Amino acid sequence: MELKWYNRLRWKLFFLYFAISFVPLVIFSLTMNTVLENYFEARNEQNLLYQANKLAGTIKSNNYLTDPALSVKFSNDLDEKSTELSARIIVLDKDSVVIADTNRSETDKILIIPEVLDALQGSAAVNLREDTGKIYASAGIDDQDGQILGAILLVYGSNEIYEMLASLSHDWLFLTIFISIIIAVIVYITSSRIIKPLSRLVDSIGKIADGDLRERVDIKNKNEIGVLGNAINIMAEKLESEDSSRSEFVSNVSHELKTPLSSIKVLSESILLQDTAPEEMYKEFLQDINSEIDRMTNIINDLLSLVKLDNRESGLNLKEINLRKMLIGIMKTLYPLAKVKDIELTLEADKDIAIEADETKLSLAISNLIDNAIKYTPAEGVVKVTLENDHQNAFISVMDTGIGISEEEQPKIFNRFYRTDKTRDRETGGTGLGLAITHSTVLLHSGSIKVLSKEGSGAAFIVRLPIKQGKEEK
Ligand code: ADP
């Protein structure tokens, strides 16, 4: 059966942690053993040689070899020393005959081994015999004149070292197993602590992906996973609000298109039902139908512009454009509209300011603002457009002396289809999409837009556009 992802992750984490802690432990204990072994051997050989020399000195200074009266004390001394060193002590005369043996087995026998011969020649020796596993250390015993009187031989069963080392590695083994178990438990607990919230995250993401946009991740941790969970919640909130604004948008579109369609239906039916309608009535009704069709066309054109702006793949056709020239062009086309209402339309732009922008889209965005200003300013009012800049940004302001926008409504006017209470019923021919188009366009240019207004005393829209795309500060 295939393992679930979190079980695979758990095993991966487990092996990783385990390898990281367990492998060094094993390497450490193995090298430790060899190092200790070498150290103990070296130390023992040197120590034994030192003890042999020291004992030879004691025998010499106590005259143990020359004074037969001291033989009992000598023998006791040797036994004591033998126990202390855990070594067999053999003393030989200058003819290699054993005078004393703490094991009592070799007494009076002749013992000819290289260490003894070396010692009788006056040079102390120490050897580890691989065959017996014992260390032999010897030293010559001389008299006051430096004449060799005999030799001393210490035999140390170095097996003891191995026994000690064996017991040590036994301890090591237990310690290693013990530590490994502790590590395994810790690793299991930690990996669960990582995996549980992760699997909860994955569950929630799965539900969100399946369309349950109200699902939220419930993670209290303040760690990385908590941060991730938080980010996912923010994303889910965005998705949910996108979703609801999309349904709202669709219902708005349907509603906006339904109104002209119903009027067309009523108008055409009333003509159809009258058998003998006068020609003027036909004309009047057809004119009304025509203007409803114009309204629908406007809405659909605006919607198409918005869809293009939303579809980021179509992107911006960026070119260096001269904002002053662009504004002069817009003013020319809108001037007739202002003239009809006897509105004073002015442009204040004394510098050529070049920015990188999509001229067609930006032109439409700014036209919308000036068009609104003319639309929502009563006859004989003033609409003033200004162009300014600082090091990084260009600023276009559109100010009017019109009906203004109340503070509560200001945040909503950039929403699609939103129209303020004051203008909703008026026959201004608006679609409620103009500011949404302007807003999206300005955002696409990495700029910003704000509105300053007081109900009844005009409005000012200020657009900020970075001069170089992609280089403005966050
Ligand atoms: P519309 O097509 O209705 O003008 P917009 O999206 O351009 O749609 O504007 C949304 C609403 O914002 C308008 O209906 C109007 O109520 C308000 N508005 C926009 N510009 C102004 C302005 N200069 N003065 C007063 N109200 C404005």
Short mmCIF file of C-alpha atoms in Angstrom, two decimals, residues 120-314:
data_model
loop_
_atom_site.label_atom_id
_atom_site.label_comp_id
_atom_site.label_asym_id
_atom_site.label_seq_id
_atom_site.Cartn_x
_atom_site.Cartn_y
_atom_site.Cartn_z
CA LEU A 120 71.66 -8.69 32.90
CA GLN A 121 73.52 -6.77 30.19
CA GLY A 122 72.47 -3.59 31.98
CA SER A 123 69.69 -2.40 29.66
CA ALA A 124 66.13 -2.45 30.83
CA ALA A 125 63.53 -3.83 28.40
CA VAL A 126 59.80 -4.01 27.94
CA ASN A 127 57.77 -6.07 25.49
CA LEU A 128 54.20 -7.04 24.82
CA ARG A 129 54.19 -10.71 23.83
CA GLU A 130 51.40 -11.24 21.36
CA ASP A 131 51.41 -15.07 21.97
CA THR A 132 50.74 -14.90 25.71
CA GLY A 133 49.13 -11.48 25.71
CA LYS A 134 51.46 -10.49 28.58
CA ILE A 135 53.79 -7.58 29.08
CA TYR A 136 57.34 -8.40 30.22
CA ALA A 137 59.35 -5.60 31.78
CA SER A 138 62.85 -6.11 33.13
CA ALA A 139 65.59 -4.10 34.83
CA GLY A 140 69.09 -4.92 36.02
CA ILE A 141 69.95 -4.82 39.73
CA ASP A 142 73.48 -3.61 40.44
CA ASP A 143 75.53 -3.05 43.55
CA GLN A 144 77.08 0.15 44.83
CA ASP A 145 79.99 -0.26 42.38
CA GLY A 146 77.72 -0.69 39.39
CA GLN A 147 78.34 -4.46 39.14
CA ILE A 148 75.27 -6.34 37.89
CA LEU A 149 74.03 -8.61 40.68
CA GLY A 150 70.89 -9.85 39.01
CA ALA A 151 67.69 -8.81 37.30
CA ILE A 152 64.04 -8.19 38.04
CA LEU A 153 61.22 -9.24 35.74
CA LEU A 154 57.66 -7.98 35.95
CA VAL A 155 55.03 -9.99 34.10
CA TYR A 156 51.77 -8.26 33.61
CA GLY A 157 48.76 -10.05 32.15
CA SER A 158 47.69 -7.35 29.75
CA ASN A 159 44.47 -9.32 29.26
CA GLU A 160 43.23 -7.17 32.05
CA ILE A 161 43.44 -4.17 29.77
CA TYR A 162 41.36 -5.97 27.17
CA GLU A 163 38.91 -7.06 29.80
CA MET A 164 38.61 -3.50 30.95
CA LEU A 165 38.23 -2.23 27.41
CA ALA A 166 35.69 -4.93 26.67
CA SER A 167 33.65 -3.91 29.67
CA LEU A 168 34.03 -0.31 28.61
CA SER A 169 32.73 -0.99 25.10
CA HIS A 170 29.95 -3.00 26.66
CA ASP A 171 29.02 0.10 28.62
CA TRP A 172 29.37 2.14 25.45
CA LEU A 173 27.03 -0.19 23.63
CA PHE A 174 24.40 0.18 26.32
CA LEU A 175 24.87 3.92 26.42
CA THR A 176 24.56 4.09 22.63
CA ILE A 177 21.39 2.02 22.61
CA PHE A 178 19.97 4.07 25.45
CA ILE A 179 20.80 7.38 23.74
CA SER A 180 19.42 6.04 20.44
CA ILE A 181 16.11 5.18 22.08
CA ILE A 182 15.91 8.63 23.61
CA ILE A 183 16.75 10.18 20.22
CA ALA A 184 14.13 8.04 18.52
CA VAL A 185 11.47 9.14 21.01
CA ILE A 186 12.42 12.80 20.68
CA VAL A 187 12.49 12.54 16.88
CA TYR A 188 9.09 10.86 16.86
CA ILE A 189 7.58 13.57 19.03
CA THR A 190 9.19 16.43 17.06
CA SER A 191 8.24 14.99 13.70
CA SER A 192 4.65 14.62 14.90
CA ARG A 193 4.69 18.21 16.04
CA ILE A 194 5.77 19.26 12.57
CA ILE A 195 3.53 16.88 10.68
CA LYS A 196 0.23 17.31 12.53
CA PRO A 197 -0.19 21.02 11.76
CA LEU A 198 1.14 20.41 8.23
CA SER A 199 -1.45 17.76 7.57
CA ARG A 200 -4.14 20.07 8.97
CA LEU A 201 -2.86 22.75 6.56
CA VAL A 202 -3.05 20.35 3.64
CA ASP A 203 -6.58 19.29 4.63
CA SER A 204 -7.74 22.89 4.76
CA ILE A 205 -6.07 23.76 1.44
CA GLY A 206 -7.79 20.72 -0.09
CA LYS A 207 -11.18 21.94 1.15
CA ILE A 208 -10.51 25.45 -0.17
CA ALA A 209 -9.44 23.97 -3.51
CA ASP A 210 -12.66 21.98 -3.58
CA GLY A 211 -14.57 25.24 -3.39
CA ASP A 212 -15.31 25.60 0.32
CA LEU A 213 -14.05 29.18 0.53
CA ARG A 214 -15.26 29.62 4.10
CA GLU A 215 -12.74 27.04 5.34
CA ARG A 216 -9.99 28.50 7.57
CA VAL A 217 -6.81 26.96 8.93
CA ASP A 218 -6.91 26.67 12.73
CA ILE A 219 -3.29 26.82 13.85
CA LYS A 220 -2.32 28.61 17.02
CA ASN A 221 1.46 28.07 16.65
CA LYS A 222 3.55 31.18 16.28
CA ASN A 223 6.19 29.29 14.26
CA GLU A 224 6.73 29.04 10.49
CA ILE A 225 3.72 26.78 10.10
CA GLY A 226 1.57 29.30 11.97
CA VAL A 227 2.80 31.99 9.58
CA LEU A 228 1.99 29.75 6.62
CA GLY A 229 -1.48 29.03 8.04
CA ASN A 230 -2.08 32.73 8.47
CA ALA A 231 -1.04 33.39 4.87
CA ILE A 232 -3.41 30.69 3.68
CA ASN A 233 -6.25 32.21 5.71
CA ILE A 234 -5.58 35.62 4.19
CA MET A 235 -5.57 33.99 0.75
CA ALA A 236 -8.87 32.22 1.52
CA GLU A 237 -10.40 35.51 2.67
CA LYS A 238 -9.28 37.17 -0.57
CA LEU A 239 -10.70 34.29 -2.60
CA GLU A 240 -13.96 34.46 -0.70
CA SER A 241 -14.31 38.18 -1.21
CA GLU A 242 -13.29 37.83 -4.88
CA ASP A 243 -15.91 35.16 -5.21
CA SER A 244 -18.64 37.22 -3.61
CA SER A 245 -17.68 40.36 -5.54
CA ARG A 246 -17.75 38.30 -8.73
CA SER A 247 -21.28 37.08 -8.04
CA GLU A 248 -22.24 40.61 -7.10
CA PHE A 249 -20.70 41.81 -10.36
CA VAL A 250 -22.60 39.27 -12.41
CA SER A 251 -25.86 40.17 -10.70
CA ASN A 252 -25.12 43.87 -11.28
CA VAL A 253 -24.39 43.29 -14.96
CA SER A 254 -27.60 41.32 -15.37
CA HIS A 255 -29.55 43.99 -13.54
CA GLU A 256 -28.01 46.85 -15.55
CA LEU A 257 -28.73 45.08 -18.85
CA LYS A 258 -32.18 44.01 -17.77
CA THR A 259 -33.44 47.57 -17.25
CA PRO A 260 -32.90 48.76 -20.87
CA LEU A 261 -34.09 45.37 -22.16
CA SER A 262 -37.37 45.66 -20.23
CA SER A 263 -37.94 49.17 -21.57
CA ILE A 264 -37.26 47.95 -25.11
CA LYS A 265 -39.69 45.10 -24.55
CA VAL A 266 -42.41 47.44 -23.21
CA LEU A 267 -41.86 49.96 -26.03
CA SER A 268 -41.89 47.38 -28.82
CA GLU A 269 -44.90 45.54 -27.39
CA SER A 270 -46.95 48.69 -27.10
CA ILE A 271 -46.26 49.42 -30.80
CA LEU A 272 -47.09 45.86 -31.78
CA LEU A 273 -50.35 45.86 -29.85
CA GLN A 274 -51.63 49.00 -31.52
CA ASP A 275 -52.90 48.26 -34.96
CA THR A 276 -53.20 51.80 -36.09
CA ALA A 277 -50.55 53.83 -34.33
CA PRO A 278 -49.67 57.25 -35.75
CA GLU A 279 -46.30 57.58 -37.45
CA GLU A 280 -45.03 60.07 -34.83
CA MET A 281 -45.61 57.50 -32.13
CA TYR A 282 -43.60 54.92 -34.06
CA LYS A 283 -40.77 57.41 -34.43
CA GLU A 284 -40.83 58.44 -30.78
CA PHE A 285 -40.86 54.84 -29.54
CA LEU A 286 -38.14 53.82 -31.95
CA GLN A 287 -36.02 56.75 -30.74
CA ASP A 288 -36.48 55.57 -27.17
CA ILE A 289 -35.57 52.03 -28.18
CA ASN A 290 -32.51 53.40 -29.96
CA SER A 291 -31.32 55.27 -26.88
CA GLU A 292 -31.81 52.17 -24.71
CA ILE A 293 -29.68 50.25 -27.21
CA ASP A 294 -27.02 52.99 -26.97
CA ARG A 295 -27.05 52.61 -23.22
CA MET A 296 -26.57 48.87 -23.50
CA THR A 297 -23.76 49.39 -25.98
CA ASN A 298 -22.05 51.78 -23.54
CA ILE A 299 -22.32 49.27 -20.73
CA ILE A 300 -20.95 46.47 -22.89
CA ASN A 301 -18.07 48.62 -24.16
CA ASP A 302 -17.16 49.58 -20.60
CA LEU A 303 -17.38 45.95 -19.52
CA LEU A 304 -15.10 44.93 -22.37
CA SER A 305 -12.55 47.57 -21.32
CA LEU A 306 -12.68 46.26 -17.75
CA VAL A 307 -12.26 42.67 -18.86
CA LYS A 308 -9.20 43.68 -20.87
CA LEU A 309 -7.74 45.42 -17.82
CA ASP A 310 -8.46 42.40 -15.63
CA ASN A 311 -6.83 40.07 -18.08
CA ARG A 312 -3.24 40.79 -17.12
CA GLU A 313 -1.88 38.65 -19.90
CA SER A 314 -2.90 41.24 -22.46
#
